[in-house]
GROMACS .gro file of C-alpha atoms in nm:
model
  494
    1MET     CA    1  -1.479 -26.955   2.431
    2TYR     CA    2  -1.840 -27.071   2.384
    3HIS     CA    3  -2.184 -26.954   2.470
    4LEU     CA    4  -2.480 -27.185   2.528
    5GLY     CA    5  -2.841 -27.117   2.440
    6ILE     CA    6  -3.146 -27.289   2.589
    7ASP     CA    7  -3.492 -27.255   2.428
    8LEU     CA    8  -3.769 -27.400   2.628
    9GLY     CA    9  -4.074 -27.461   2.414
   10SER     CA   10  -4.384 -27.645   2.490
   11SER     CA   11  -4.308 -27.919   2.245
   12SER     CA   12  -3.927 -27.957   2.307
   13VAL     CA   13  -3.623 -27.807   2.451
   14LYS     CA   14  -3.361 -27.688   2.214
   15VAL     CA   15  -2.992 -27.627   2.306
   16ALA     CA   16  -2.728 -27.460   2.087
   17LEU     CA   17  -2.363 -27.376   2.122
   18VAL     CA   18  -2.205 -27.093   1.944
   19ASP     CA   19  -1.863 -26.947   1.910
   20ALA     CA   20  -1.837 -26.651   2.152
   21ASP     CA   21  -1.646 -26.413   1.902
   22SER     CA   22  -1.818 -26.486   1.573
   23GLY     CA   23  -2.165 -26.615   1.689
   24LYS     CA   24  -2.116 -26.905   1.457
   25LYS     CA   25  -2.328 -27.200   1.544
   26ILE     CA   26  -2.134 -27.510   1.661
   27ILE     CA   27  -2.425 -27.743   1.724
   28SER     CA   28  -2.795 -27.728   1.796
   29LEU     CA   29  -3.027 -28.014   1.898
   30HIS     CA   30  -3.355 -28.083   2.071
   31GLU     CA   31  -3.494 -28.317   2.333
   32PRO     CA   32  -3.697 -28.528   2.365
   33PRO     CA   33  -3.696 -28.712   2.031
   34ASN     CA   34  -4.078 -28.677   2.019
   35GLU     CA   35  -4.277 -28.394   2.146
   36MET     CA   36  -4.320 -28.325   2.520
   37GLY     CA   37  -4.672 -28.409   2.650
   38ILE     CA   38  -4.927 -28.140   2.759
   39ILE     CA   39  -5.165 -28.251   3.040
   40ALA     CA   40  -5.519 -28.134   2.982
   41VAL     CA   41  -5.744 -28.254   3.266
   42ASN     CA   42  -6.008 -28.031   3.156
   43PRO     CA   43  -6.099 -27.873   2.813
   44ASP     CA   44  -5.885 -27.575   2.729
   45TRP     CA   45  -5.655 -27.650   3.020
   46ALA     CA   46  -5.275 -27.709   2.950
   47GLU     CA   47  -5.011 -27.801   3.197
   48GLN     CA   48  -4.658 -27.935   3.209
   49ASP     CA   49  -4.433 -28.060   3.485
   50PRO     CA   50  -4.143 -27.822   3.539
   51ASN     CA   51  -3.915 -28.105   3.643
   52MET     CA   52  -3.988 -28.262   3.308
   53TRP     CA   53  -3.844 -27.961   3.149
   54TRP     CA   54  -3.536 -27.967   3.369
   55THR     CA   55  -3.477 -28.340   3.277
   56HIS     CA   56  -3.487 -28.254   2.902
   57VAL     CA   57  -3.259 -27.941   2.954
   58CYS     CA   58  -3.002 -28.162   3.122
   59ASN     CA   59  -3.022 -28.431   2.851
   60ALA     CA   60  -2.990 -28.191   2.581
   61ILE     CA   61  -2.699 -28.000   2.734
   62LYS     CA   62  -2.512 -28.332   2.791
   63ARG     CA   63  -2.570 -28.426   2.438
   64VAL     CA   64  -2.438 -28.085   2.310
   65ILE     CA   65  -2.130 -28.124   2.516
   66LYS     CA   66  -2.069 -28.476   2.396
   67GLU     CA   67  -2.149 -28.432   2.032
   68SER     CA   68  -1.967 -28.116   1.988
   69ASP     CA   69  -1.656 -28.247   2.159
   70VAL     CA   70  -1.570 -27.898   2.286
   71ASN     CA   71  -1.356 -27.820   2.592
   72VAL     CA   72  -1.648 -27.777   2.839
   73SER     CA   73  -1.453 -27.538   3.063
   74GLN     CA   74  -1.465 -27.290   2.771
   75ILE     CA   75  -1.841 -27.252   2.801
   76LYS     CA   76  -1.867 -26.907   2.943
   77ASN     CA   77  -2.211 -26.766   2.934
   78ILE     CA   78  -2.572 -26.910   2.914
   79GLY     CA   79  -2.876 -26.750   2.754
   80ILE     CA   80  -3.227 -26.881   2.814
   81SER     CA   81  -3.532 -26.837   2.594
   82TYR     CA   82  -3.864 -26.978   2.712
   83GLN     CA   83  -4.233 -27.032   2.642
   84MET     CA   84  -4.413 -26.714   2.765
   85HIS     CA   85  -4.697 -26.636   3.005
   86GLY     CA   86  -4.662 -26.971   3.201
   87LEU     CA   87  -4.692 -26.989   3.587
   88VAL     CA   88  -4.453 -27.195   3.806
   89ILE     CA   89  -4.507 -27.177   4.181
   90VAL     CA   90  -4.250 -27.321   4.416
   91ASP     CA   91  -4.192 -27.377   4.783
   92LYS     CA   92  -3.900 -27.243   4.989
   93SER     CA   93  -3.692 -27.549   4.869
   94GLY     CA   94  -3.754 -27.447   4.512
   95HIS     CA   95  -3.985 -27.764   4.452
   96PRO     CA   96  -4.286 -27.701   4.212
   97LEU     CA   97  -4.605 -27.725   4.414
   98ARG     CA   98  -4.804 -27.810   4.118
   99ASN     CA   99  -4.767 -27.843   3.718
  100SER     CA  100  -4.699 -27.534   3.537
  101ILE     CA  101  -5.013 -27.364   3.385
  102ILE     CA  102  -4.860 -27.289   3.047
  103TRP     CA  103  -4.921 -27.018   2.780
  104CYS     CA  104  -5.205 -27.200   2.583
  105ASP     CA  105  -5.417 -27.273   2.893
  106SER     CA  106  -5.743 -27.075   2.888
  107ARG     CA  107  -5.887 -27.138   3.240
  108ALA     CA  108  -5.820 -26.784   3.367
  109VAL     CA  109  -5.984 -26.604   3.069
  110ASN     CA  110  -6.303 -26.496   3.280
  111ILE     CA  111  -6.074 -26.391   3.579
  112GLY     CA  112  -5.884 -26.148   3.350
  113ARG     CA  113  -6.202 -26.031   3.181
  114LYS     CA  114  -6.368 -25.928   3.514
  115ALA     CA  115  -6.029 -25.756   3.628
  116LEU     CA  116  -6.051 -25.539   3.317
  117GLU     CA  117  -6.407 -25.449   3.401
  118ASP     CA  118  -6.330 -25.370   3.762
  119LEU     CA  119  -6.010 -25.195   3.706
  120GLY     CA  120  -6.105 -25.013   3.384
  121GLU     CA  121  -5.953 -24.997   3.053
  122THR     CA  122  -5.786 -24.659   3.122
  123PHE     CA  123  -5.612 -24.793   3.435
  124CYS     CA  124  -5.489 -25.111   3.264
  125GLY     CA  125  -5.379 -24.926   2.951
  126GLU     CA  126  -5.197 -24.653   3.135
  127HIS     CA  127  -5.015 -24.876   3.391
  128MET     CA  128  -4.966 -25.219   3.230
  129LEU     CA  129  -5.031 -25.148   2.873
  130ASN     CA  130  -5.255 -25.460   2.865
  131ALA     CA  131  -5.579 -25.611   2.971
  132PRO     CA  132  -5.498 -25.852   3.254
  133GLY     CA  133  -5.629 -26.128   3.011
  134ASN     CA  134  -5.533 -26.486   3.055
  135PHE     CA  135  -5.182 -26.424   3.160
  136THR     CA  136  -4.952 -26.519   3.452
  137ALA     CA  137  -5.118 -26.300   3.711
  138SER     CA  138  -5.467 -26.415   3.627
  139LYS     CA  139  -5.340 -26.778   3.637
  140LEU     CA  140  -5.208 -26.720   3.992
  141LYS     CA  141  -5.549 -26.574   4.087
  142TRP     CA  142  -5.698 -26.899   3.969
  143VAL     CA  143  -5.475 -27.098   4.204
  144ILE     CA  144  -5.575 -26.866   4.487
  145ASP     CA  145  -5.944 -26.933   4.409
  146ASN     CA  146  -5.924 -27.300   4.336
  147GLU     CA  147  -5.625 -27.438   4.515
  148PRO     CA  148  -5.591 -27.213   4.839
  149GLU     CA  149  -5.369 -27.478   5.011
  150THR     CA  150  -5.131 -27.475   4.728
  151TYR     CA  151  -5.120 -27.088   4.726
  152LYS     CA  152  -5.049 -27.086   5.103
  153SER     CA  153  -4.750 -27.303   5.056
  154THR     CA  154  -4.620 -27.085   4.775
  155TYR     CA  155  -4.281 -26.909   4.849
  156LYS     CA  156  -4.226 -26.765   4.496
  157PHE     CA  157  -4.385 -26.766   4.153
  158MET     CA  158  -4.187 -26.764   3.837
  159LEU     CA  159  -4.199 -26.770   3.466
  160PRO     CA  160  -4.091 -27.096   3.301
  161GLY     CA  161  -3.743 -26.953   3.202
  162ASP     CA  162  -3.695 -26.829   3.562
  163PHE     CA  163  -3.737 -27.181   3.679
  164ILE     CA  164  -3.472 -27.315   3.445
  165ALA     CA  165  -3.235 -27.037   3.564
  166TYR     CA  166  -3.318 -27.116   3.918
  167LYS     CA  167  -3.224 -27.489   3.853
  168LEU     CA  168  -2.895 -27.375   3.700
  169THR     CA  169  -2.789 -27.124   3.962
  170GLY     CA  170  -2.998 -27.185   4.289
  171LYS     CA  171  -3.117 -26.813   4.257
  172MET     CA  172  -3.478 -26.727   4.242
  173ALA     CA  173  -3.505 -26.423   4.009
  174THR     CA  174  -3.704 -26.274   3.725
  175THR     CA  175  -3.680 -25.967   3.496
  176LYS     CA  176  -3.876 -25.661   3.406
  177ASN     CA  177  -3.932 -25.833   3.075
  178GLY     CA  178  -4.066 -26.147   3.229
  179LEU     CA  179  -4.295 -25.964   3.465
  180SER     CA  180  -4.428 -25.764   3.172
  181GLU     CA  181  -4.509 -26.081   2.991
  182GLY     CA  182  -4.722 -26.183   3.288
  183VAL     CA  183  -4.887 -25.839   3.293
  184LEU     CA  184  -4.714 -25.781   3.622
  185TRP     CA  185  -4.517 -25.471   3.547
  186ASP     CA  186  -4.641 -25.112   3.602
  187TYR     CA  187  -4.477 -24.888   3.326
  188LYS     CA  188  -4.607 -24.570   3.468
  189ALA     CA  189  -4.464 -24.635   3.817
  190ASP     CA  190  -4.171 -24.827   3.687
  191GLU     CA  191  -4.223 -25.109   3.938
  192VAL     CA  192  -4.416 -25.430   3.997
  193ALA     CA  193  -4.788 -25.392   3.921
  194THR     CA  194  -4.897 -25.364   4.277
  195GLY     CA  195  -5.246 -25.235   4.158
  196LEU     CA  196  -5.312 -25.563   3.991
  197LEU     CA  197  -5.147 -25.770   4.269
  198ASP     CA  198  -5.364 -25.601   4.536
  199TYR     CA  199  -5.677 -25.643   4.332
  200TYR     CA  200  -5.607 -26.017   4.292
  201GLY     CA  201  -5.511 -26.051   4.651
  202ILE     CA  202  -5.146 -26.177   4.548
  203ASP     CA  203  -4.878 -26.116   4.807
  204LYS     CA  204  -4.604 -25.892   4.665
  205ASN     CA  205  -4.340 -26.086   4.853
  206LEU     CA  206  -4.405 -26.388   4.604
  207VAL     CA  207  -4.226 -26.179   4.333
  208PRO     CA  208  -3.872 -26.304   4.296
  209GLU     CA  209  -3.569 -26.069   4.295
  210ILE     CA  210  -3.567 -25.857   3.974
  211VAL     CA  211  -3.233 -25.873   3.772
  212GLU     CA  212  -3.133 -25.699   3.457
  213ASN     CA  213  -3.091 -25.847   3.123
  214PHE     CA  214  -2.748 -25.885   2.963
  215THR     CA  215  -2.565 -25.906   3.304
  216ASN     CA  216  -2.456 -26.192   3.547
  217GLN     CA  217  -2.782 -26.322   3.673
  218GLY     CA  218  -2.627 -26.612   3.866
  219SER     CA  219  -2.366 -26.878   3.811
  220VAL     CA  220  -2.394 -27.258   3.767
  221ASN     CA  221  -2.382 -27.428   4.106
  222GLU     CA  222  -2.243 -27.767   4.199
  223GLN     CA  223  -2.579 -27.949   4.163
  224ALA     CA  224  -2.648 -27.811   3.822
  225SER     CA  225  -2.301 -27.875   3.709
  226LYS     CA  226  -2.336 -28.235   3.809
  227ASP     CA  227  -2.684 -28.261   3.639
  228THR     CA  228  -2.586 -28.099   3.316
  229GLY     CA  229  -2.210 -28.129   3.280
  230LEU     CA  230  -2.167 -27.744   3.249
  231PRO     CA  231  -1.859 -27.598   3.421
  232LEU     CA  232  -1.905 -27.468   3.768
  233GLY     CA  233  -1.925 -27.088   3.765
  234ALA     CA  234  -2.061 -27.037   3.402
  235GLN     CA  235  -2.289 -26.743   3.420
  236VAL     CA  236  -2.635 -26.707   3.323
  237THR     CA  237  -2.629 -26.359   3.129
  238TYR     CA  238  -2.972 -26.345   2.942
  239ARG     CA  239  -3.323 -26.472   2.975
  240SER     CA  240  -3.626 -26.369   2.762
  241GLY     CA  241  -3.966 -26.503   2.659
  242ASP     CA  242  -3.944 -26.685   2.323
  243GLN     CA  243  -4.102 -26.416   2.105
  244PRO     CA  244  -3.888 -26.123   2.224
  245ASN     CA  245  -3.603 -26.366   2.184
  246ASN     CA  246  -3.708 -26.463   1.843
  247ALA     CA  247  -3.713 -26.091   1.753
  248LEU     CA  248  -3.368 -26.045   1.896
  249SER     CA  249  -3.246 -26.338   1.689
  250LEU     CA  250  -3.379 -26.163   1.385
  251ASN     CA  251  -3.212 -25.822   1.460
  252ILE     CA  252  -3.548 -25.658   1.565
  253PHE     CA  253  -3.463 -25.372   1.813
  254ASN     CA  254  -3.616 -25.067   1.659
  255PRO     CA  255  -3.952 -24.907   1.607
  256GLY     CA  256  -4.116 -25.024   1.297
  257GLU     CA  257  -3.934 -25.358   1.287
  258VAL     CA  258  -4.142 -25.679   1.285
  259ALA     CA  259  -4.057 -26.048   1.349
  260ALA     CA  260  -4.293 -26.320   1.255
  261THR     CA  261  -4.310 -26.686   1.359
  262GLY     CA  262  -4.519 -26.961   1.210
  263GLY     CA  263  -4.489 -27.270   1.436
  264THR     CA  264  -4.752 -27.447   1.640
  265SER     CA  265  -4.880 -27.110   1.704
  266GLY     CA  266  -4.821 -26.811   1.502
  267VAL     CA  267  -4.695 -26.472   1.617
  268VAL     CA  268  -4.636 -26.123   1.471
  269TYR     CA  269  -4.411 -25.928   1.708
  270ALA     CA  270  -4.361 -25.562   1.626
  271VAL     CA  271  -4.124 -25.306   1.810
  272SER     CA  272  -4.256 -24.959   1.894
  273ASN     CA  273  -4.213 -24.684   2.146
  274ASN     CA  274  -4.582 -24.644   2.188
  275LEU     CA  275  -4.680 -24.622   2.555
  276LYS     CA  276  -5.041 -24.547   2.478
  277PRO     CA  277  -5.168 -24.852   2.303
  278GLN     CA  278  -5.515 -24.866   2.141
  279GLU     CA  279  -5.569 -25.232   2.130
  280ILE     CA  280  -5.499 -25.359   2.483
  281SER     CA  281  -5.761 -25.636   2.464
  282LYS     CA  282  -5.648 -25.791   2.124
  283VAL     CA  283  -5.271 -25.761   2.131
  284ASN     CA  284  -5.017 -25.771   2.408
  285HIS     CA  285  -4.748 -25.508   2.494
  286PHE     CA  286  -4.442 -25.614   2.675
  287ALA     CA  287  -4.096 -25.459   2.757
  288HIS     CA  288  -3.870 -25.556   2.484
  289ILE     CA  289  -3.531 -25.698   2.557
  290ASN     CA  290  -3.369 -25.354   2.523
  291TYR     CA  291  -3.636 -25.175   2.713
  292THR     CA  292  -3.525 -24.916   2.970
  293LYS     CA  293  -3.714 -24.647   3.158
  294GLU     CA  294  -3.530 -24.373   2.956
  295GLU     CA  295  -3.589 -24.552   2.616
  296PRO     CA  296  -3.916 -24.747   2.653
  297ILE     CA  297  -3.893 -24.994   2.366
  298ILE     CA  298  -4.210 -25.191   2.363
  299GLY     CA  299  -4.280 -25.528   2.182
  300THR     CA  300  -4.630 -25.559   2.060
  301LEU     CA  301  -4.731 -25.922   2.020
  302LEU     CA  302  -5.013 -26.059   1.821
  303ASN     CA  303  -5.056 -26.430   1.899
  304ILE     CA  304  -5.241 -26.676   1.692
  305ASN     CA  305  -5.290 -26.997   1.869
  306GLY     CA  306  -5.438 -27.198   1.576
  307ALA     CA  307  -5.151 -27.188   1.314
  308GLY     CA  308  -4.924 -27.473   1.247
  309ILE     CA  309  -5.117 -27.705   1.479
  310GLN     CA  310  -5.396 -27.680   1.221
  311TYR     CA  311  -5.165 -27.801   0.941
  312ARG     CA  312  -5.023 -28.079   1.164
  313TRP     CA  313  -5.373 -28.194   1.247
  314LEU     CA  314  -5.453 -28.228   0.873
  315ARG     CA  315  -5.117 -28.414   0.820
  316ASN     CA  316  -5.204 -28.665   1.100
  317ASN     CA  317  -5.566 -28.712   0.984
  318CYS     CA  318  -5.556 -28.702   0.606
  319GLY     CA  319  -5.337 -28.999   0.528
  320ASN     CA  320  -5.014 -28.891   0.707
  321ASP     CA  321  -4.876 -28.716   0.390
  322SER     CA  322  -4.537 -28.547   0.467
  323TYR     CA  323  -4.538 -28.171   0.483
  324GLU     CA  324  -4.350 -28.167   0.149
  325THR     CA  325  -4.617 -28.380  -0.011
  326MET     CA  326  -4.897 -28.159   0.133
  327ASN     CA  327  -4.728 -27.847   0.010
  328THR     CA  328  -4.685 -27.994  -0.342
  329LYS     CA  329  -5.051 -28.103  -0.355
  330ALA     CA  330  -5.165 -27.771  -0.223
  331SER     CA  331  -4.974 -27.587  -0.499
  332GLU     CA  332  -5.166 -27.759  -0.767
  333VAL     CA  333  -5.484 -27.592  -0.629
  334GLU     CA  334  -5.571 -27.236  -0.737
  335VAL     CA  335  -5.571 -26.940  -0.501
  336GLY     CA  336  -5.881 -26.960  -0.292
  337SER     CA  337  -5.894 -27.328  -0.275
  338ASN     CA  338  -6.207 -27.360  -0.509
  339GLY     CA  339  -6.416 -27.207  -0.245
  340VAL     CA  340  -6.307 -27.412   0.056
  341VAL     CA  341  -6.251 -27.203   0.368
  342ILE     CA  342  -6.072 -27.298   0.691
  343ILE     CA  343  -6.094 -27.092   0.997
  344PRO     CA  344  -5.793 -27.230   1.200
  345PHE     CA  345  -5.866 -27.118   1.553
  346GLY     CA  346  -5.899 -27.457   1.719
  347ASN     CA  347  -5.630 -27.432   1.976
  348GLY     CA  348  -5.800 -27.245   2.265
  349ALA     CA  349  -5.916 -26.876   2.317
  350GLU     CA  350  -5.765 -26.626   2.074
  351ARG     CA  351  -5.676 -26.308   2.226
  352MET     CA  352  -5.691 -26.117   1.902
  353LEU     CA  353  -6.056 -26.216   1.888
  354GLU     CA  354  -6.098 -26.083   2.237
  355ASN     CA  355  -6.037 -26.421   2.406
  356LYS     CA  356  -6.323 -26.592   2.207
  357ASN     CA  357  -6.282 -26.962   2.162
  358VAL     CA  358  -6.386 -26.978   1.799
  359GLY     CA  359  -6.269 -27.332   1.717
  360THR     CA  360  -6.169 -27.467   1.371
  361HIS     CA  361  -6.430 -27.447   1.087
  362ILE     CA  362  -6.404 -27.613   0.747
  363LEU     CA  363  -6.663 -27.457   0.528
  364ASN     CA  364  -6.812 -27.479   0.174
  365LEU     CA  365  -6.672 -27.837   0.141
  366ASN     CA  366  -6.815 -28.016  -0.169
  367LEU     CA  367  -6.781 -28.397  -0.129
  368ASN     CA  368  -6.798 -28.450  -0.511
  369SER     CA  369  -6.527 -28.195  -0.606
  370HIS     CA  370  -6.295 -28.134  -0.321
  371GLY     CA  371  -6.009 -28.344  -0.188
  372ASN     CA  372  -5.726 -28.336   0.051
  373ALA     CA  373  -5.526 -28.102  -0.182
  374HIS     CA  374  -5.798 -27.831  -0.130
  375LEU     CA  375  -5.794 -27.890   0.244
  376TYR     CA  376  -5.418 -27.840   0.247
  377ARG     CA  377  -5.439 -27.521   0.043
  378ALA     CA  378  -5.736 -27.384   0.235
  379SER     CA  379  -5.542 -27.455   0.565
  380LEU     CA  380  -5.231 -27.273   0.452
  381GLU     CA  381  -5.442 -26.986   0.326
  382GLY     CA  382  -5.662 -26.979   0.643
  383ILE     CA  383  -5.349 -26.960   0.863
  384ALA     CA  384  -5.191 -26.693   0.631
  385PHE     CA  385  -5.530 -26.492   0.640
  386SER     CA  386  -5.530 -26.501   1.014
  387PHE     CA  387  -5.183 -26.343   1.017
  388VAL     CA  388  -5.312 -26.068   0.776
  389TYR     CA  389  -5.621 -26.012   0.994
  390GLY     CA  390  -5.397 -25.973   1.282
  391VAL     CA  391  -5.159 -25.726   1.118
  392GLU     CA  392  -5.454 -25.498   1.033
  393ILE     CA  393  -5.517 -25.488   1.416
  394LEU     CA  394  -5.146 -25.454   1.494
  395LYS     CA  395  -5.098 -25.145   1.264
  396LYS     CA  396  -5.346 -24.948   1.505
  397ASP     CA  397  -5.085 -24.967   1.775
  398ILE     CA  398  -4.748 -24.956   1.584
  399GLY     CA  399  -4.809 -24.742   1.275
  400ASP     CA  400  -4.609 -24.807   0.971
  401ILE     CA  401  -4.401 -25.123   0.922
  402LYS     CA  402  -4.046 -25.073   0.812
  403VAL     CA  403  -3.913 -25.430   0.790
  404ILE     CA  404  -4.048 -25.787   0.839
  405ARG     CA  405  -3.822 -26.079   0.916
  406ALA     CA  406  -3.888 -26.446   0.976
  407GLY     CA  407  -3.694 -26.751   1.059
  408ASN     CA  408  -3.636 -27.018   0.782
  409ASP     CA  409  -3.854 -27.289   0.938
  410ASN     CA  410  -4.211 -27.411   0.983
  411LEU     CA  411  -4.474 -27.229   0.788
  412PHE     CA  412  -4.236 -27.001   0.629
  413ARG     CA  413  -4.099 -27.279   0.434
  414SER     CA  414  -4.428 -27.300   0.243
  415GLU     CA  415  -4.431 -27.058  -0.060
  416ILE     CA  416  -4.812 -27.065  -0.053
  417PHE     CA  417  -4.820 -26.932   0.312
  418ALA     CA  418  -4.532 -26.684   0.270
  419ASN     CA  419  -4.641 -26.544  -0.058
  420THR     CA  420  -4.997 -26.498   0.057
  421VAL     CA  421  -4.888 -26.294   0.370
  422ALA     CA  422  -4.640 -26.090   0.173
  423THR     CA  423  -4.881 -26.015  -0.106
  424LEU     CA  424  -5.187 -25.914   0.119
  425ILE     CA  425  -4.984 -25.697   0.356
  426ASN     CA  426  -4.780 -25.559   0.047
  427HIS     CA  427  -4.446 -25.590   0.221
  428ASP     CA  428  -4.139 -25.796   0.173
  429ILE     CA  429  -4.059 -26.064   0.422
  430GLU     CA  430  -3.686 -26.138   0.490
  431ILE     CA  431  -3.612 -26.487   0.577
  432TYR     CA  432  -3.318 -26.571   0.806
  433ASN     CA  433  -3.147 -26.893   0.903
  434THR     CA  434  -3.158 -26.872   1.282
  435THR     CA  435  -3.336 -27.041   1.571
  436GLY     CA  436  -3.435 -26.940   1.927
  437ALA     CA  437  -3.162 -27.153   2.096
  438VAL     CA  438  -2.888 -26.998   1.863
  439GLY     CA  439  -3.035 -26.649   1.934
  440ALA     CA  440  -3.020 -26.706   2.316
  441ALA     CA  441  -2.667 -26.833   2.286
  442ARG     CA  442  -2.563 -26.525   2.095
  443ALA     CA  443  -2.756 -26.297   2.329
  444ALA     CA  444  -2.552 -26.441   2.633
  445GLY     CA  445  -2.251 -26.252   2.497
  446LEU     CA  446  -2.444 -25.925   2.474
  447THR     CA  447  -2.311 -25.798   2.805
  448ASP     CA  448  -2.138 -25.515   2.625
  449GLY     CA  449  -2.476 -25.380   2.509
  450ASN     CA  450  -2.359 -25.330   2.144
  451PHE     CA  451  -2.691 -25.398   1.966
  452ASP     CA  452  -2.563 -25.257   1.631
  453LYS     CA  453  -2.278 -25.488   1.606
  454PHE     CA  454  -2.490 -25.772   1.714
  455GLY     CA  455  -2.753 -25.698   1.463
  456GLU     CA  456  -2.506 -25.649   1.171
  457ASN     CA  457  -2.359 -26.004   1.227
  458ILE     CA  458  -2.709 -26.131   1.189
  459THR     CA  459  -2.799 -25.940   0.876
  460ASN     CA  460  -2.463 -26.010   0.702
  461ASN     CA  461  -2.453 -26.383   0.794
  462ASP     CA  462  -2.797 -26.532   0.823
  463HIS     CA  463  -3.009 -26.396   0.534
  464VAL     CA  464  -3.150 -26.662   0.320
  465MET     CA  465  -3.400 -26.508   0.084
  466THR     CA  466  -3.673 -26.255   0.064
  467TYR     CA  467  -4.046 -26.310  -0.032
  468THR     CA  468  -4.181 -26.006  -0.221
  469PRO     CA  469  -4.542 -25.928  -0.288
  470LEU     CA  470  -4.693 -26.094  -0.605
  471GLU     CA  471  -4.805 -25.855  -0.886
  472ASN     CA  472  -5.139 -26.016  -0.929
  473LYS     CA  473  -5.311 -25.947  -0.605
  474ALA     CA  474  -5.660 -25.974  -0.703
  475PRO     CA  475  -5.725 -26.355  -0.640
  476TYR     CA  476  -5.561 -26.317  -0.298
  477GLU     CA  477  -5.765 -26.027  -0.204
  478THR     CA  478  -6.098 -26.207  -0.318
  479ALA     CA  479  -6.000 -26.523  -0.111
  480TYR     CA  480  -5.916 -26.314   0.186
  481GLU     CA  481  -6.231 -26.114   0.186
  482SER     CA  482  -6.430 -26.445   0.148
  483TRP     CA  483  -6.243 -26.590   0.463
  484LYS     CA  484  -6.287 -26.266   0.655
  485ASN     CA  485  -6.657 -26.262   0.600
  486GLU     CA  486  -6.691 -26.615   0.712
  487LEU     CA  487  -6.492 -26.536   1.028
  488GLU     CA  488  -6.690 -26.226   1.115
  489MET     CA  489  -7.025 -26.419   1.075
  490ILE     CA  490  -6.891 -26.677   1.328
  491LEU     CA  491  -6.784 -26.408   1.570
  492LYS     CA  492  -7.124 -26.251   1.562
  493HIS     CA  493  -7.248 -26.557   1.728
  494LYS     CA  494  -6.993 -26.602   1.990
   0.00000   0.00000   0.00000
């Protein structure tokens, strides 16, 4: 028997197939070959067509079936991971009424800011554990205010993963986890956040049916079977936002455990049982995948929009060096990049900076002594410093860190980046060979609720290496303080 995992990102759709008993990866691939486009009609807007997602999901699943050459009838369960905070609105026939407003779109920042002022930090903190911010609920309020005819035609709103599950099963549904990602869950009342819905004027009937995680959430219907090649009746048994799913993939379930991701954006995701957060405007608090009312396990998410995208921009605009060449050149430059400082926040408003749109800054560049190697190192250091800056904020909510794990990809393949983070936070970083799609596929088999066994398999089979703090911390601390001073000078003028 096999389980299938779908990981819907903003750049690509990844699909993996694993053995149901062992969790061993059979195959993993992505679609399309190049990155999916993001529509940006106005500055700081970001949209994607949900039907484009579905097309790539179908193509990827068909390829997995063909290239793995497995007996398709043996694919039992399906898990879905997806880009968080997006808004998909559909009519009664399930057709999207507009493009999805995705996670990195900043148009609703002021809507969320005013909601916090009007509702108050105490109410938002006690009920939703978050400021309304630039999340799904605020994005839907933007539609109400700016596209009233579209809103009038809306039958249900969904998160991106809910839409993919709907296309597979014909069932419009969501989860507590998903609603919490949109700041749409009231932890105090253990129900949909009607206080925020009423304030925004959002009809509660637009909320889909709420289903539990790790259970049958719907079965593949005839149309989806035809579109994807999946067997009729295969069950969707798991869905989660990409960061909680990444944590699951790294065996992060208990308070004090932390998962880190260094992709296009950067994320530090820490698990705690803190229902009285201190930093509701800088970090986000969501129901973790193993959250229950009786055991409220909370995922505290620190997001850094300007992470890997900064390094990619340099690659594309500094002679198209490969990442390997960039890392090699950067390693030839001393810690601190000979004074060059890069502030990497050029990918929209940064929540940990209270939704300020700081932009990217390249500082202290000397045209006579600095070259692209200094820029490469300064970029890696700047991104690493932003992680460290965020962890300082995060610790106010979660307390002590017991373990940090990261996937063996993207920025964590860079020794400069990983060593800088490990040294400055003074903690080991364990690296594991897993992906979101593989994690979602494995989680599709977690219907027995045995998290301990699930985690042991990951720890025993997927560990690659561990970065440990370097003994000579002084140059890293000096470089970080210089970076931090530059950032805080910029923030004073925002």
